[in-house]
XYZ file of N, CA and C in Angstrom:
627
model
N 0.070 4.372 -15.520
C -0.270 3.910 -14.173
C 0.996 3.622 -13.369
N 1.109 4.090 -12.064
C 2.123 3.641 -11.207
C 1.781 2.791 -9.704
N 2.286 1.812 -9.469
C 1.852 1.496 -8.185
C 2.633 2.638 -6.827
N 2.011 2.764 -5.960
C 2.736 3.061 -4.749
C 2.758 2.519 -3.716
N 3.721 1.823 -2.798
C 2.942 1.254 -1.918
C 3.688 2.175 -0.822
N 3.089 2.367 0.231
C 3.854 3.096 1.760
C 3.445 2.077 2.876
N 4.705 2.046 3.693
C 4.283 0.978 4.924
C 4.918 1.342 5.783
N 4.603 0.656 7.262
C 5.183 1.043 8.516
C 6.734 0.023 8.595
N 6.424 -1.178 7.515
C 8.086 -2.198 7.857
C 7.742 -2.871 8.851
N 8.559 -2.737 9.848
C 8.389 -3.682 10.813
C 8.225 -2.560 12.240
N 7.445 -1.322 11.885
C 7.680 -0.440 13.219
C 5.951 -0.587 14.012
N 6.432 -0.134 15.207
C 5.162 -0.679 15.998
C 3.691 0.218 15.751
N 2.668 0.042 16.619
C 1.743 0.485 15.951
C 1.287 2.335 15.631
N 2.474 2.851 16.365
C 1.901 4.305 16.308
C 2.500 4.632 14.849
N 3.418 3.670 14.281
C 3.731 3.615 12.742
C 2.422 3.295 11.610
N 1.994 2.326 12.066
C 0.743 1.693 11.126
C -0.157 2.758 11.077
N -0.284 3.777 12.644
C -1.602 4.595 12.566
C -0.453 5.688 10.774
N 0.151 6.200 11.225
C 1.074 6.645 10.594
C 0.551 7.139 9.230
N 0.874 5.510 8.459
C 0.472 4.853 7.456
C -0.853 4.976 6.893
N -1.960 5.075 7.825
C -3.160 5.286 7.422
C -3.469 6.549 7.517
N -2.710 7.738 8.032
C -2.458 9.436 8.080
C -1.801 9.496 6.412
N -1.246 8.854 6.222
C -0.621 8.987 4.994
C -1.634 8.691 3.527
N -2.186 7.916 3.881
C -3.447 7.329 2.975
C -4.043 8.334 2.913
N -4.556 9.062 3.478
C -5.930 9.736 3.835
C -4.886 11.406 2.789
N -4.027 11.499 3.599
C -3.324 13.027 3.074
C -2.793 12.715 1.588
N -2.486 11.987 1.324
C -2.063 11.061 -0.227
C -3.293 11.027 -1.240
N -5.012 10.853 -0.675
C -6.014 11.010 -1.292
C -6.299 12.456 -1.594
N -6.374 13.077 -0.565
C -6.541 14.494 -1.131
C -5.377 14.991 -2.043
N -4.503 14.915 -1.600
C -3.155 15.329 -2.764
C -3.964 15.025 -4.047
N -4.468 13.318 -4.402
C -4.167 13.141 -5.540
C -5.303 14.133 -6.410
N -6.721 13.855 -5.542
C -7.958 14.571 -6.056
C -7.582 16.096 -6.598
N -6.676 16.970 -5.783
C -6.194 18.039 -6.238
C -5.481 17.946 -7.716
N -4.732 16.565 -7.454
C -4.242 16.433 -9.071
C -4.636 15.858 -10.134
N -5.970 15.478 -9.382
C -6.857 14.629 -10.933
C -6.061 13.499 -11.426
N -5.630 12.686 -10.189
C -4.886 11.530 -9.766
C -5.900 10.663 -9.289
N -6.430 9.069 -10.210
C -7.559 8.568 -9.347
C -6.283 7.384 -8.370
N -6.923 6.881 -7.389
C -6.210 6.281 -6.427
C -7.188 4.877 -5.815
N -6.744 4.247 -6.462
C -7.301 2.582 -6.034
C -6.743 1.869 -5.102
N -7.092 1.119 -4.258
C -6.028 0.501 -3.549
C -5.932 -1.396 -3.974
N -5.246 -1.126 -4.281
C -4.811 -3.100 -4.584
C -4.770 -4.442 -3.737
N -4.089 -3.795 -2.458
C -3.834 -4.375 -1.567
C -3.407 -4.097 -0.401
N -3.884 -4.181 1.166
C -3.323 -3.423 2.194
C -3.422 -4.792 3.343
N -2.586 -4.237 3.914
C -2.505 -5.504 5.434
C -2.981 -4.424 6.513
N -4.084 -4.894 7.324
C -4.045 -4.092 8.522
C -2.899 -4.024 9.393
N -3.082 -3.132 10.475
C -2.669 -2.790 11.752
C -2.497 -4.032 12.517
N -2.224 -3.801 13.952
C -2.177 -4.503 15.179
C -3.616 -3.891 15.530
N -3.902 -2.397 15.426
C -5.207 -1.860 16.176
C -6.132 -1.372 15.372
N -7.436 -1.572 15.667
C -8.335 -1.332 14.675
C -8.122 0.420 13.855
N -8.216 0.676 12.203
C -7.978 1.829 11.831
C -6.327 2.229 11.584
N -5.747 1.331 11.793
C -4.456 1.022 11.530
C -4.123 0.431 10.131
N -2.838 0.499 9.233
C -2.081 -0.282 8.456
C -0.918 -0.707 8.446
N -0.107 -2.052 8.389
C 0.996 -2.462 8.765
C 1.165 -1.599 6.846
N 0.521 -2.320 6.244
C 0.885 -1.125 4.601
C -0.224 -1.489 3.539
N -0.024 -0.468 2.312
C -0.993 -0.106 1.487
C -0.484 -0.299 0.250
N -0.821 -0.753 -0.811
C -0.446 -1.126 -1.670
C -1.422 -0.515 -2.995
N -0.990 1.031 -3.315
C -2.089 1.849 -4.790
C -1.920 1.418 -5.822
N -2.733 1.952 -6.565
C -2.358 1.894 -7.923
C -2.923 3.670 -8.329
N -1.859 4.373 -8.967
C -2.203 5.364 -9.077
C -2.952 6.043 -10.762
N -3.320 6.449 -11.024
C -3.930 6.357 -12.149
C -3.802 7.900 -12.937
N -3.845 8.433 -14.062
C -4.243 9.880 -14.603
C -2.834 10.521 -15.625
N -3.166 12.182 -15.699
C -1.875 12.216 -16.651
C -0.952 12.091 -16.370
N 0.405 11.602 -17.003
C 1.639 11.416 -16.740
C 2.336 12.142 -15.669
N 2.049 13.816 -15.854
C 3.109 14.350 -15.115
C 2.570 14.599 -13.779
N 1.240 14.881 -13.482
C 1.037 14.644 -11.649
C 0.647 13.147 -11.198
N 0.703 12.161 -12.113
C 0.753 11.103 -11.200
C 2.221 10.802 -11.627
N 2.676 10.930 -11.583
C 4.346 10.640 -11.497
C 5.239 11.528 -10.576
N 4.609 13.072 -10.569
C 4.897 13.979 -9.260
C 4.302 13.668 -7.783
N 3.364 13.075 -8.103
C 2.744 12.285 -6.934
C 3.117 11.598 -6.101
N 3.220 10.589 -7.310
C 4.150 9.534 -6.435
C 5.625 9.513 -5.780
N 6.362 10.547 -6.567
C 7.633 10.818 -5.914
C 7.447 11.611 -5.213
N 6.820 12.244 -4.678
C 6.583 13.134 -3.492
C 6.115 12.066 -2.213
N 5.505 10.777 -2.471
C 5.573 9.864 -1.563
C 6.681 8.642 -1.173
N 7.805 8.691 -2.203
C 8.412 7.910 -2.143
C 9.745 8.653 -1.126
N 10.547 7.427 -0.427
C 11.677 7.708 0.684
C 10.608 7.502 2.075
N 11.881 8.347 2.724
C 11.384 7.959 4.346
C 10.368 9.136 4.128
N 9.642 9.351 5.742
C 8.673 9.917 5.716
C 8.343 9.720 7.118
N 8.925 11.182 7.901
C 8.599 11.393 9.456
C 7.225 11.618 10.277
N 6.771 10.798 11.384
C 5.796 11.565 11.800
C 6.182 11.993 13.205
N 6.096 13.281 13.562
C 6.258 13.616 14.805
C 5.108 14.077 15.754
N 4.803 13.081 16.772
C 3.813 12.824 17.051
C 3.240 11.822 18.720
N 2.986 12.501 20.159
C 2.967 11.711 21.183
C 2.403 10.907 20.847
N 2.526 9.444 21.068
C 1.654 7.962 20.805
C 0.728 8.332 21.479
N -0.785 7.902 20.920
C -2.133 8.054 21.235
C -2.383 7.143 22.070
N -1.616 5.966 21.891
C -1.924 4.736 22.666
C -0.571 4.455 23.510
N 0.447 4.958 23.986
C 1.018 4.639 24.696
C 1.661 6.234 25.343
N 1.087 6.780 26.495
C 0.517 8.206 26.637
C 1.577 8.744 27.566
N 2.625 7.405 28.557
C 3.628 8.176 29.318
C 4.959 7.811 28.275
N 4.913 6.991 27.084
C 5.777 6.504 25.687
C 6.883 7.821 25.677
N 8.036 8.066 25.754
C 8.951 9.323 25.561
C 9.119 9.819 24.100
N 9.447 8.387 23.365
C 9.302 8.487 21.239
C 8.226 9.733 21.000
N 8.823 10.244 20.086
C 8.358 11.132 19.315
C 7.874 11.190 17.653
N 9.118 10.228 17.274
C 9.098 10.231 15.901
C 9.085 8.946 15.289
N 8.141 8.984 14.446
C 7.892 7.591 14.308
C 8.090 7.447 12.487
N 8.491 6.475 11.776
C 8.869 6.526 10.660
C 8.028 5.789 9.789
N 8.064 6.126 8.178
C 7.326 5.114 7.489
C 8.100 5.168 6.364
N 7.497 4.725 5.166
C 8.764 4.602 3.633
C 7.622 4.651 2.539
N 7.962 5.051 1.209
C 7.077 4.996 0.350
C 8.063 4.205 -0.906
N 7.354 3.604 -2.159
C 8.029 3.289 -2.927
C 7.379 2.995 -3.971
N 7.690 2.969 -5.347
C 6.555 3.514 -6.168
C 7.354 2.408 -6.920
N 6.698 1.264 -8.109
C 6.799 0.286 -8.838
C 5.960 0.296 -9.849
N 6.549 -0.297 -11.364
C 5.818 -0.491 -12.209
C 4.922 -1.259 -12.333
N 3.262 -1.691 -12.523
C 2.923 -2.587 -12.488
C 2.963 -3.647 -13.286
N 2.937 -4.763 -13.471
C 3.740 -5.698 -14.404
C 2.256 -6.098 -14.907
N 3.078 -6.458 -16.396
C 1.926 -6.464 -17.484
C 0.851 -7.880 -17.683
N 0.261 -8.061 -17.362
C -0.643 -9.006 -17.419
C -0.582 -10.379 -18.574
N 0.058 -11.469 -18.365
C 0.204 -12.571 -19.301
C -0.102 -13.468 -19.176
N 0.015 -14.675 -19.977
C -0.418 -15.809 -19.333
C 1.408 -16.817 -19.380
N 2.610 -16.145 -18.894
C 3.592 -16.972 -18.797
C 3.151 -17.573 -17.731
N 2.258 -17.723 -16.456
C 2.318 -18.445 -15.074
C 1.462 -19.743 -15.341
N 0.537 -19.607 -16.812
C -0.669 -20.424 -16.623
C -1.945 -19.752 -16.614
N -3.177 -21.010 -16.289
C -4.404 -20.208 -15.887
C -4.406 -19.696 -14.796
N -5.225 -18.671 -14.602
C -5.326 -17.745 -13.718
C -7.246 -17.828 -13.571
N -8.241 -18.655 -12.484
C -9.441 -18.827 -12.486
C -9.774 -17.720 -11.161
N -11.155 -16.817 -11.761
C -11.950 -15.603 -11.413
C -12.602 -15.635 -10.891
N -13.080 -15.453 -9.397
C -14.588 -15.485 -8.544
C -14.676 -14.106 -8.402
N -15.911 -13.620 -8.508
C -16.638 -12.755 -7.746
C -17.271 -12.738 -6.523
N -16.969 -12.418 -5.421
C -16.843 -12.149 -4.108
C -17.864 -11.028 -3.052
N -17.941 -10.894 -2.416
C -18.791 -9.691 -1.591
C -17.217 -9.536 -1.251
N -17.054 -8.278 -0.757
C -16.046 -7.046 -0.084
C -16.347 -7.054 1.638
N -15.002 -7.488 2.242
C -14.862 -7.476 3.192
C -14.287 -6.713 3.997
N -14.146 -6.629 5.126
C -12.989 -6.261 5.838
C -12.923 -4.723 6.308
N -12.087 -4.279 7.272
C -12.420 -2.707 8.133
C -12.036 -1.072 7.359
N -12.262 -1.465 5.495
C -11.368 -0.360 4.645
C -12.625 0.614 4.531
N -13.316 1.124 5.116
C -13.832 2.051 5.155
C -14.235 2.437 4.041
N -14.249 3.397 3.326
C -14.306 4.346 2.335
C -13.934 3.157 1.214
N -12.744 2.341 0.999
C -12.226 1.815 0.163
C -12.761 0.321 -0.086
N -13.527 0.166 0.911
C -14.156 -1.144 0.342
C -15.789 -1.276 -0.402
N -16.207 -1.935 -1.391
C -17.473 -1.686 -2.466
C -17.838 -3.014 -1.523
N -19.211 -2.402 -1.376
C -20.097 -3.112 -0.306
C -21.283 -4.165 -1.309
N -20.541 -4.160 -2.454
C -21.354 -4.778 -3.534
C -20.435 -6.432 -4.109
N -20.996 -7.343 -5.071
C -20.173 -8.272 -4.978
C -19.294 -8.190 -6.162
N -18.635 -7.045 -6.156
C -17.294 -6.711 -7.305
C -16.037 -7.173 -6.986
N -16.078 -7.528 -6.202
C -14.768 -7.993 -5.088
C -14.088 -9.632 -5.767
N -13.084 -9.241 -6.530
C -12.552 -10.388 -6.869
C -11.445 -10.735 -6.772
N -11.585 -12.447 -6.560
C -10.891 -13.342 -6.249
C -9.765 -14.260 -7.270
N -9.073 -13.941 -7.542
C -7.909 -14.426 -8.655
C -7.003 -15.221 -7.942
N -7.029 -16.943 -8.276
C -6.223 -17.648 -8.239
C -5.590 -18.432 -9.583
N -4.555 -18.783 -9.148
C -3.603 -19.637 -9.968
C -3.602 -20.782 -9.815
N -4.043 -21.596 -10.485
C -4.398 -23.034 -11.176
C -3.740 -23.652 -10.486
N -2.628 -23.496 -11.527
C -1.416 -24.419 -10.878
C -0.572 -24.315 -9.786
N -0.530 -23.694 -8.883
C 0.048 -23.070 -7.634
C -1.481 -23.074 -6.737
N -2.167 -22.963 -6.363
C -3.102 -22.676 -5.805
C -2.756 -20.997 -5.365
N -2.312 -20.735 -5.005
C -1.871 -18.976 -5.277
C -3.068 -18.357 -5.628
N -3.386 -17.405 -4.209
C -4.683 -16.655 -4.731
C -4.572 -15.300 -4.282
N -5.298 -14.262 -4.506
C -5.387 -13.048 -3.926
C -6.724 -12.584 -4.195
N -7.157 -11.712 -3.070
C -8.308 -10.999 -3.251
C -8.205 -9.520 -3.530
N -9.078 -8.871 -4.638
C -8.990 -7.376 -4.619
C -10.623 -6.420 -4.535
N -10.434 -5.707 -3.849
C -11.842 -5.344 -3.442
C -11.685 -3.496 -3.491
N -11.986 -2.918 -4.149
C -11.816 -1.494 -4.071
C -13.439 -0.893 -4.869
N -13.826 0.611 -4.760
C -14.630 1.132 -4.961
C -15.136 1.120 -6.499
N -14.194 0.573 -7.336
C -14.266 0.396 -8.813
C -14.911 -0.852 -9.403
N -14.947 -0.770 -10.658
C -15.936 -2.164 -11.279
C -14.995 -3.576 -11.303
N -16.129 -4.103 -11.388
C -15.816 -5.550 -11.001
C -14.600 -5.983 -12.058
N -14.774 -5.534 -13.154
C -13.452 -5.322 -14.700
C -12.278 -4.742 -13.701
N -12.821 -3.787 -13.335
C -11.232 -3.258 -13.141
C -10.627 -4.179 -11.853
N -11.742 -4.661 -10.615
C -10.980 -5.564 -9.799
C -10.010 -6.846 -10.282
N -10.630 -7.149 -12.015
C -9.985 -8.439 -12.355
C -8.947 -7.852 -12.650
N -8.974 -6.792 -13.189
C -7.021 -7.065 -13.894
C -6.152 -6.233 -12.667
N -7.090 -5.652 -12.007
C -5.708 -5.203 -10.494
C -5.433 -6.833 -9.547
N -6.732 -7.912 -9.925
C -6.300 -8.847 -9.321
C -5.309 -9.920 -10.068
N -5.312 -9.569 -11.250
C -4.255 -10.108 -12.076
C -3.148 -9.725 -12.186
N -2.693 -8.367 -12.096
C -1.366 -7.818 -11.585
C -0.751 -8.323 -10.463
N -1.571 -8.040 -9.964
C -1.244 -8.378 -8.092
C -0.549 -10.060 -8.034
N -1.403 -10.803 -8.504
C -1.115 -11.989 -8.301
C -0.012 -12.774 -8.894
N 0.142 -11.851 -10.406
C 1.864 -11.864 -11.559
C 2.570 -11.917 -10.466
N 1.879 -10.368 -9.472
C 3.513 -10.283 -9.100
C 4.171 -10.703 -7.815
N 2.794 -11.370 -7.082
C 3.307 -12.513 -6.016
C 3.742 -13.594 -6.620
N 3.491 -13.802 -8.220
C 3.985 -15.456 -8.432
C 5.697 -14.983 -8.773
N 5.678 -14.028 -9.346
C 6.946 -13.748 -10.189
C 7.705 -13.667 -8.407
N 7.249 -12.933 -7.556
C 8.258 -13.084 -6.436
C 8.623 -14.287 -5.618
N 7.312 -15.793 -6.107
C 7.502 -16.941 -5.403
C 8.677 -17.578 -6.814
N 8.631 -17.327 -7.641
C 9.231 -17.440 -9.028
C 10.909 -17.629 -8.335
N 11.195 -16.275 -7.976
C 12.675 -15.993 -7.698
C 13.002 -16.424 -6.928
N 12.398 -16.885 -5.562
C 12.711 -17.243 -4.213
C 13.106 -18.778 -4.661
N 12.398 -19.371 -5.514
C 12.360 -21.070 -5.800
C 13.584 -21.132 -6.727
N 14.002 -19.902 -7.316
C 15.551 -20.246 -7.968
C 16.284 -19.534 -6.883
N 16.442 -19.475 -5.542
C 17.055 -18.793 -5.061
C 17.685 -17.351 -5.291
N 16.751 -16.719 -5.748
C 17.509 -15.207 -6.108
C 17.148 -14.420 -4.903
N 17.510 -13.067 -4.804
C 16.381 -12.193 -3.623
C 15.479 -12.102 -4.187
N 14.150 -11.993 -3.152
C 13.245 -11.181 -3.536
C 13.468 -10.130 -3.995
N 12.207 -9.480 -4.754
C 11.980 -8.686 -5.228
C 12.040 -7.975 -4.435
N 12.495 -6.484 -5.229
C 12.317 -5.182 -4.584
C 11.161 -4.734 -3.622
N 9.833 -5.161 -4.102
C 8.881 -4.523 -3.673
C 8.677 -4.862 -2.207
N 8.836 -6.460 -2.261
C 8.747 -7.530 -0.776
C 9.396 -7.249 -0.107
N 10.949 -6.548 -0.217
C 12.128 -6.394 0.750
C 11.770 -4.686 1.496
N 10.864 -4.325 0.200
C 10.769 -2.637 0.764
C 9.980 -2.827 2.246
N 9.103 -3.907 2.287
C 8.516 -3.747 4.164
C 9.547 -3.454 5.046
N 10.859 -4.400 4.894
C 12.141 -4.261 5.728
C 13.248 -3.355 5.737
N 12.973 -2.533 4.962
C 14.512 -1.252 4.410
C 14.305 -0.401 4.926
N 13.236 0.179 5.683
C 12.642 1.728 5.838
C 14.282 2.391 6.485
N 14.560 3.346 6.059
C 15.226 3.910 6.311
C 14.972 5.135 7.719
N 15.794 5.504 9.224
C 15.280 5.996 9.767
C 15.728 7.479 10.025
N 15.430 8.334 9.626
C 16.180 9.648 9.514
C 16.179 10.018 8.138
N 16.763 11.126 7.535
C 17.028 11.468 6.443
C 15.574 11.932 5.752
N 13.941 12.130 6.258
C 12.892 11.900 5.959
C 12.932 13.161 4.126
N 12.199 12.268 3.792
C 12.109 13.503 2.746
C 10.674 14.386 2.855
N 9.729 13.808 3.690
C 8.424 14.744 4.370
C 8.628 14.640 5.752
N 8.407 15.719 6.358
C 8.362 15.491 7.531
C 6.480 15.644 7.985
N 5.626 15.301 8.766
C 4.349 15.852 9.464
C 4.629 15.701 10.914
N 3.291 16.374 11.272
C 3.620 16.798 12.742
C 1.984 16.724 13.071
N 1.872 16.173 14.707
C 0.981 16.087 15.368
C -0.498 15.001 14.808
N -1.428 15.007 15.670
C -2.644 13.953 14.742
C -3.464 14.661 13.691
N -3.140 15.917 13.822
C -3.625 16.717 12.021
C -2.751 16.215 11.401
N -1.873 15.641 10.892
C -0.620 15.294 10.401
C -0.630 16.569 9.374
N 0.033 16.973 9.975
C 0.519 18.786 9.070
C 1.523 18.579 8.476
N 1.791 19.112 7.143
C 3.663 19.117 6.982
C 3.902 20.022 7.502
N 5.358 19.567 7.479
C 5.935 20.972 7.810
C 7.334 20.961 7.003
N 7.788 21.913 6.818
C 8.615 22.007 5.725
C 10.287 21.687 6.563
N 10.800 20.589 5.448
C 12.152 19.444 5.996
C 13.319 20.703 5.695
């Protein structure tokens, strides 16, 4: 299993739409590769159908979900008139991908207590309209996260148990003063130029870099 996450960083919203062009072209990729694709965790947009970023978990045999994911990781161009800002001159709007191990499920943090939930929120396709949707907090921190995806309520617990390792392990480092973690700093690094995909227009087409 690999996580991937892709995000817009801190770029404005014709980035976030971006981001959710990327989701959508990233699903079919994987189905072609017999790659299943969960999502863990995503922050919306500023505008409805938007993502500020997405946070997978990629799943299947070794060598196309590992080709997968590096085919999403680096910068990643979209060239493209803003839909929403129509006399806007920008053309190219940027996003980043970055692919992480998911960290192994323990009990070094403590208890970790389980609700089952109804599924909320504007994820379309990706949210289970059933009450599989779970809620994993940490005892001792009050530290919680919700995970809600199309899969069983089993599998929401331990993507919500990953997830939540690895917000504690990143509140972990910050409280000994270290940097954050890699994964937290990746919203802010996007690199602008250098893309290793380029797409083009609201088909988001590649086109070859």
């Amino acid at each position: 299993m690999i996580w991937l996450q892709i995000t817009a960083n801190t770029g404005p919203v014709e980035c976030c739409l971006a981001v959710t062009k990327a989701l959508a072209q990233l699903s079919r990729e994987a189905q072609k590769a017999g790659v299943t694709v969960s999502v863990v965790e995503q922050l919306d947009g500023p505008v409805g159908g938007t993502l500020r970023s997405v946070l997978l978990e990629l799943d299947g045999p070794a060598e196309p979900e590992g080709a997968l994911a590096a085919r999403w990781c680096g910068s990643i161009q979209w060239i493209c008139e803003s839909p929403y800002r129509k006399m806007h001159k920008r053309k190219n709007w940027f996003l980043s991908g970055a692919a992480f191990a998911p960290p192994a499920v323990s009990t070094e943090f403590g208890e970790i207590r389980y609700e089952a939930t109804r599924a909320s929120g504007p994820g379309g396709q990706h949210v289970n309209k059933t009450d599989s949707a779970i809620r994993a907090t940490h005892v001792a921190s009050g530290l919680s996260v919700k995970v809600q995806t199309e899969r069983s309520q089993h599998a929401n617990k331990r993507l919500a148990a990953q997830l939540l390792l690895s917000k504690l392990g990143e509140l972990a480092k910050t409280e000994e003063g270290k940097n954050k973690s890699e994964r937290r700093m990746h919203h802010f690094q996007a690199e602008r130029g250098n893309a290793e995909r380029v797409f083009v227009g609201m088909g988001f087409v590649e086109r070859a870099v």
